[in-house]
XYZ file of C-alpha atoms in Angstrom:
355
model
C -71.683 133.970 -141.114
C -71.049 137.726 -141.342
C -69.680 137.871 -137.809
C -67.485 134.840 -138.499
C -66.052 136.532 -141.595
C -65.400 139.759 -139.696
C -63.580 137.957 -136.875
C -61.476 136.013 -139.368
C -60.430 139.262 -141.034
C -59.488 140.830 -137.691
C -57.436 137.778 -136.742
C -55.547 137.911 -140.046
C -54.489 141.455 -139.138
C -52.179 139.890 -136.489
C -54.555 140.855 -133.708
C -54.887 138.711 -130.584
C -58.503 137.586 -130.644
C -60.294 136.966 -127.350
C -63.949 136.379 -126.486
C -65.479 136.963 -123.050
C -68.972 135.628 -122.494
C -71.396 134.639 -119.767
C -72.214 131.450 -121.659
C -70.695 128.013 -121.080
C -67.805 126.842 -123.243
C -69.648 123.736 -124.360
C -73.055 122.068 -124.015
C -73.669 118.860 -122.068
C -73.564 115.758 -124.280
C -77.266 115.063 -123.756
C -78.370 118.526 -124.986
C -80.552 118.336 -128.126
C -78.958 120.047 -131.107
C -81.654 122.724 -131.323
C -81.243 123.583 -127.626
C -77.482 124.078 -127.641
C -76.475 127.610 -126.616
C -72.779 127.448 -125.704
C -70.257 129.876 -127.182
C -68.639 126.939 -129.005
C -71.904 126.100 -130.759
C -72.946 129.681 -131.491
C -69.592 131.074 -132.614
C -66.215 129.431 -132.064
C -66.879 126.112 -133.835
C -67.876 128.099 -136.939
C -64.462 129.768 -137.166
C -61.714 128.282 -139.269
C -58.829 126.490 -137.551
C -56.529 129.327 -138.642
C -58.735 131.906 -136.932
C -58.954 129.811 -133.751
C -55.148 129.596 -133.591
C -54.153 130.523 -129.992
C -57.559 132.161 -129.519
C -58.638 132.800 -125.910
C -62.230 132.217 -124.783
C -63.335 133.303 -121.301
C -66.667 131.788 -120.279
C -69.139 131.772 -117.383
C -68.573 135.441 -116.635
C -64.849 134.968 -116.045
C -65.048 131.651 -114.218
C -63.023 129.710 -116.785
C -60.669 130.605 -119.643
C -59.828 128.283 -122.549
C -57.069 128.664 -125.115
C -56.811 126.993 -128.517
C -53.405 125.710 -129.616
C -51.389 126.785 -132.648
C -53.349 124.399 -134.849
C -56.688 125.765 -133.681
C -57.612 122.491 -131.966
C -60.375 122.509 -129.368
C -58.926 122.607 -125.817
C -59.831 119.709 -123.558
C -59.667 121.740 -120.344
C -59.480 125.389 -119.251
C -56.076 126.968 -118.690
C -57.388 129.152 -115.875
C -60.197 128.373 -113.421
C -61.627 130.568 -110.664
C -63.112 128.887 -107.587
C -66.950 128.795 -107.698
C -69.214 129.631 -104.782
C -68.358 127.354 -101.860
C -71.058 125.933 -99.613
C -70.230 128.490 -96.929
C -70.333 131.349 -99.444
C -73.671 130.152 -100.787
C -75.001 130.077 -97.235
C -73.767 133.623 -96.525
C -75.385 135.023 -99.669
C -78.603 133.058 -99.088
C -78.940 134.539 -95.600
C -78.555 138.070 -97.002
C -81.172 137.355 -99.676
C -83.629 135.912 -97.141
C -83.205 138.958 -94.896
C -83.760 141.325 -97.839
C -86.893 139.433 -98.914
C -88.278 139.520 -95.370
C -87.500 143.240 -94.960
C -89.371 143.990 -98.184
C -92.439 142.012 -97.134
C -92.013 139.751 -100.167
C -93.591 136.308 -100.168
C -90.619 133.934 -100.669
C -92.579 131.742 -103.101
C -92.810 134.624 -105.588
C -89.072 134.399 -106.308
C -87.056 131.376 -107.382
C -83.360 131.289 -106.543
C -80.688 129.077 -108.061
C -76.910 128.879 -107.644
C -74.948 127.828 -110.712
C -71.207 127.702 -110.221
C -70.210 131.348 -110.167
C -73.573 133.080 -109.899
C -76.885 133.247 -108.079
C -80.003 134.064 -110.102
C -83.116 135.532 -108.460
C -86.033 135.406 -110.893
C -89.640 136.405 -110.096
C -92.306 133.770 -110.693
C -95.127 134.940 -112.948
C -97.622 132.400 -111.562
C -98.409 130.917 -108.155
C -98.554 127.201 -107.363
C -102.136 127.073 -108.635
C -101.110 128.550 -111.972
C -102.677 131.948 -111.339
C -100.822 135.090 -112.526
C -99.070 137.023 -109.757
C -97.502 140.481 -109.678
C -93.731 140.763 -109.651
C -92.171 142.086 -106.426
C -90.180 145.326 -106.388
C -86.876 143.984 -107.709
C -85.187 147.408 -107.637
C -85.681 147.721 -103.888
C -84.748 144.081 -103.340
C -81.513 144.559 -105.284
C -80.629 147.626 -103.213
C -81.230 145.714 -99.969
C -79.123 142.760 -101.091
C -76.307 145.094 -102.161
C -76.393 146.830 -98.770
C -76.409 143.465 -96.984
C -73.343 142.277 -98.887
C -71.504 145.530 -98.140
C -72.273 145.162 -94.436
C -70.898 141.615 -94.510
C -67.813 142.677 -96.467
C -68.740 140.580 -99.509
C -67.438 142.111 -102.749
C -69.671 140.224 -105.161
C -70.986 141.876 -108.305
C -74.760 142.432 -108.359
C -76.692 143.120 -111.558
C -80.328 144.136 -111.858
C -81.168 142.981 -115.363
C -84.079 143.878 -117.645
C -85.061 141.177 -120.181
C -85.403 142.127 -123.833
C -88.943 140.746 -123.688
C -91.025 143.593 -122.167
C -93.548 141.115 -120.742
C -90.915 139.641 -118.411
C -89.977 141.142 -115.060
C -86.549 142.345 -113.968
C -84.295 139.797 -112.297
C -81.146 139.827 -110.156
C -77.772 138.166 -110.735
C -75.150 137.976 -107.968
C -71.725 136.966 -109.292
C -68.583 135.733 -107.629
C -66.691 136.473 -110.846
C -67.418 138.934 -113.630
C -65.774 139.889 -116.909
C -63.047 141.830 -115.108
C -61.716 138.377 -114.235
C -61.965 137.486 -117.934
C -59.804 140.316 -119.236
C -57.299 140.227 -116.366
C -57.029 136.460 -116.702
C -56.430 136.718 -120.448
C -53.655 139.284 -119.946
C -52.136 137.074 -117.217
C -52.109 134.018 -119.486
C -50.441 135.959 -122.298
C -47.843 137.427 -119.928
C -46.958 133.947 -118.658
C -46.423 132.930 -122.284
C -44.005 135.821 -122.797
C -46.489 137.951 -124.757
C -46.566 141.487 -123.436
C -49.759 143.361 -124.326
C -49.711 147.137 -123.988
C -53.008 147.881 -122.245
C -53.450 150.997 -124.381
C -53.709 148.721 -127.429
C -56.601 146.720 -125.983
C -59.955 147.418 -127.631
C -63.089 146.117 -125.893
C -66.491 145.769 -127.576
C -69.628 145.124 -125.543
C -73.270 146.035 -125.070
C -73.964 145.534 -121.350
C -72.550 148.898 -120.322
C -75.237 150.577 -118.252
C -74.826 150.902 -114.473
C -73.641 147.493 -113.164
C -73.286 146.197 -116.739
C -71.287 142.990 -117.030
C -69.270 144.161 -120.058
C -68.397 147.446 -118.366
C -66.420 145.574 -115.698
C -63.714 144.961 -118.322
C -63.237 148.683 -118.982
C -63.039 149.321 -115.235
C -60.477 146.547 -114.760
C -58.128 147.888 -117.477
C -58.520 151.703 -117.481
C -55.735 152.131 -120.073
C -57.795 150.178 -122.606
C -60.493 151.650 -124.836
C -64.049 150.343 -124.787
C -66.701 150.983 -127.413
C -70.236 150.240 -126.286
C -72.873 149.129 -128.760
C -75.476 149.003 -126.011
C -78.386 151.354 -125.440
C -76.830 152.983 -122.379
C -73.358 153.719 -121.044
C -72.402 154.648 -117.503
C -70.602 157.994 -118.111
C -68.515 157.651 -114.947
C -66.224 155.187 -116.749
C -63.940 157.535 -118.656
C -62.351 155.001 -121.027
C -65.670 153.811 -122.486
C -67.514 155.408 -125.398
C -71.064 155.042 -126.656
C -71.402 154.108 -130.301
C -74.290 155.952 -131.999
C -75.808 152.648 -133.179
C -76.730 149.620 -131.086
C -76.799 145.867 -131.401
C -74.875 143.091 -133.150
C -74.851 144.884 -136.519
C -72.950 147.770 -134.941
C -70.353 145.413 -133.489
C -70.112 143.796 -136.917
C -69.513 147.189 -138.544
C -66.717 148.015 -136.096
C -65.014 144.637 -136.516
C -65.164 144.952 -140.292
C -63.669 148.442 -140.108
C -60.786 147.225 -137.948
C -60.056 144.319 -140.273
C -60.238 146.484 -143.402
C -58.131 149.186 -141.800
C -55.247 146.871 -140.967
C -55.525 144.918 -144.208
C -55.375 148.111 -146.291
C -52.915 150.167 -144.256
C -49.281 150.371 -145.338
C -47.509 148.180 -142.749
C -44.391 150.390 -142.956
C -46.183 153.415 -141.592
C -48.506 153.835 -138.606
C -50.154 157.232 -138.395
C -49.355 159.037 -135.189
C -51.632 161.239 -133.128
C -49.876 164.372 -134.422
C -50.465 163.311 -138.029
C -54.133 162.638 -137.361
C -54.402 166.082 -135.758
C -52.733 167.618 -138.808
C -55.251 165.975 -141.084
C -58.075 167.558 -139.069
C -56.439 171.016 -138.897
C -55.255 171.289 -142.480
C -56.326 168.590 -144.959
C -54.382 170.365 -147.701
C -51.092 170.293 -145.787
C -51.745 166.670 -144.869
C -52.242 165.698 -148.533
C -49.074 167.530 -149.554
C -46.982 165.913 -146.832
C -48.277 162.383 -147.419
C -49.082 162.469 -151.133
C -48.208 159.675 -153.557
C -44.500 159.102 -153.959
C -43.620 160.802 -150.683
C -41.501 157.865 -149.550
C -39.336 155.159 -151.041
C -40.867 152.908 -153.655
C -43.231 155.547 -154.997
C -46.261 154.066 -153.253
C -48.662 156.377 -151.412
C -49.045 156.308 -147.669
C -52.382 154.850 -146.642
C -54.681 157.231 -144.818
C -56.625 155.586 -142.009
C -60.079 154.560 -143.156
C -62.867 156.913 -142.060
C -64.367 154.213 -139.847
C -61.394 153.720 -137.545
C -57.944 155.152 -136.896
C -56.274 152.643 -134.621
C -56.475 150.628 -131.449
C -54.208 152.841 -129.404
C -56.338 154.666 -126.878
C -55.243 158.208 -127.721
C -55.923 157.700 -131.433
C -59.311 156.169 -130.818
C -60.346 158.874 -128.368
C -59.387 161.565 -130.846
C -61.371 159.961 -133.621
C -64.409 159.476 -131.386
C -64.279 163.155 -130.465
C -64.004 164.240 -134.102
C -67.048 162.135 -134.937
C -69.039 163.774 -132.150
C -69.526 160.527 -130.256
C -70.005 160.964 -126.485
C -66.748 160.393 -124.678
C -63.690 162.256 -123.560
C -63.086 165.523 -125.441
C -59.311 165.992 -125.480
C -59.725 169.782 -125.721
C -62.036 169.990 -122.717
C -60.507 168.347 -119.636
C -63.554 169.219 -117.552
C -66.013 167.433 -119.806
C -65.703 164.116 -117.995
C -66.432 165.809 -114.679
C -69.534 167.349 -116.238
C -70.697 163.906 -117.339
C -70.032 162.539 -113.847
C -71.940 165.434 -112.286
C -74.884 164.645 -114.543
C -74.693 160.999 -113.540
C -74.627 161.938 -109.871
C -77.772 163.925 -110.514
C -79.291 160.611 -111.587
C -78.341 159.109 -108.187
C -75.279 157.185 -109.293
C -72.328 156.889 -106.966
C -68.833 157.955 -108.106
C -66.601 155.364 -109.728
C -62.833 155.767 -109.771
C -60.931 154.063 -112.582
């Protein structure tokens, strides 16, 4: 309910609301109510019709994108669909996986593989056919071999080595034909075709899967002019338009969404604070108060200072605020800082990323 309220407040601030998820849009009809896990069940159906108005929902890691109409009615079909793995593509990937398993001396029965539309999941079995516990194979090495095999074959699929939240479960591998870069680019394409131009610098992305190969991080890479705030535990520092929030998890995302909604609801719509004005406030609070004190413009109403939690969705404003708060990210006064972060990442055996 809290997340629903926060999203409704953001939408009322005349913001284009979009959701990108790896979940399905809907559950099969035969799914028991308690087992339903689609984004419609977990979130979108709980929103009011007004909030769902023209809302965009990208599902299945970018495979399909749905859009609600002006009344907030549920769409019957996606407005954009990416082609799933074809039989030939499945065969090519399967051959690479089999070769990687053989090269690692892994018993094939210890890993179960399944294709599902746009992705291949490789999950270690925790028991053998007799029900006896078995050790998990080295999934890190297997992932590296599969990635090398795809590169050699010229296959540009996204590979993720994922660690479950449950510490008793082993790592697993996901190979994707589409990722969330397709989600955000598809959403911008749909809006452009509808005559809605979105300045990329006004796009704010929230996500938690932002470590190396993180699914959410693909959106920040796809639109480098946008700003991403990560509420995950780790952030790949090579992606210069993404910033690590000091708190993690859904409550952090909730806090940010609330701050955005409150900021736009409370701010004087006649006046948007510019970067120079924000800088002035930091340099000389007294001069700032004198220049923007009550009665400083027509009508005798005071200008609204940006709330402490957030200063705007434009990238330069957000970056400045993040720097002032001491949150890791790009320091506008130190152009070399990002290179230092990249150098540190390279010391941790990460390859360069250019965005």
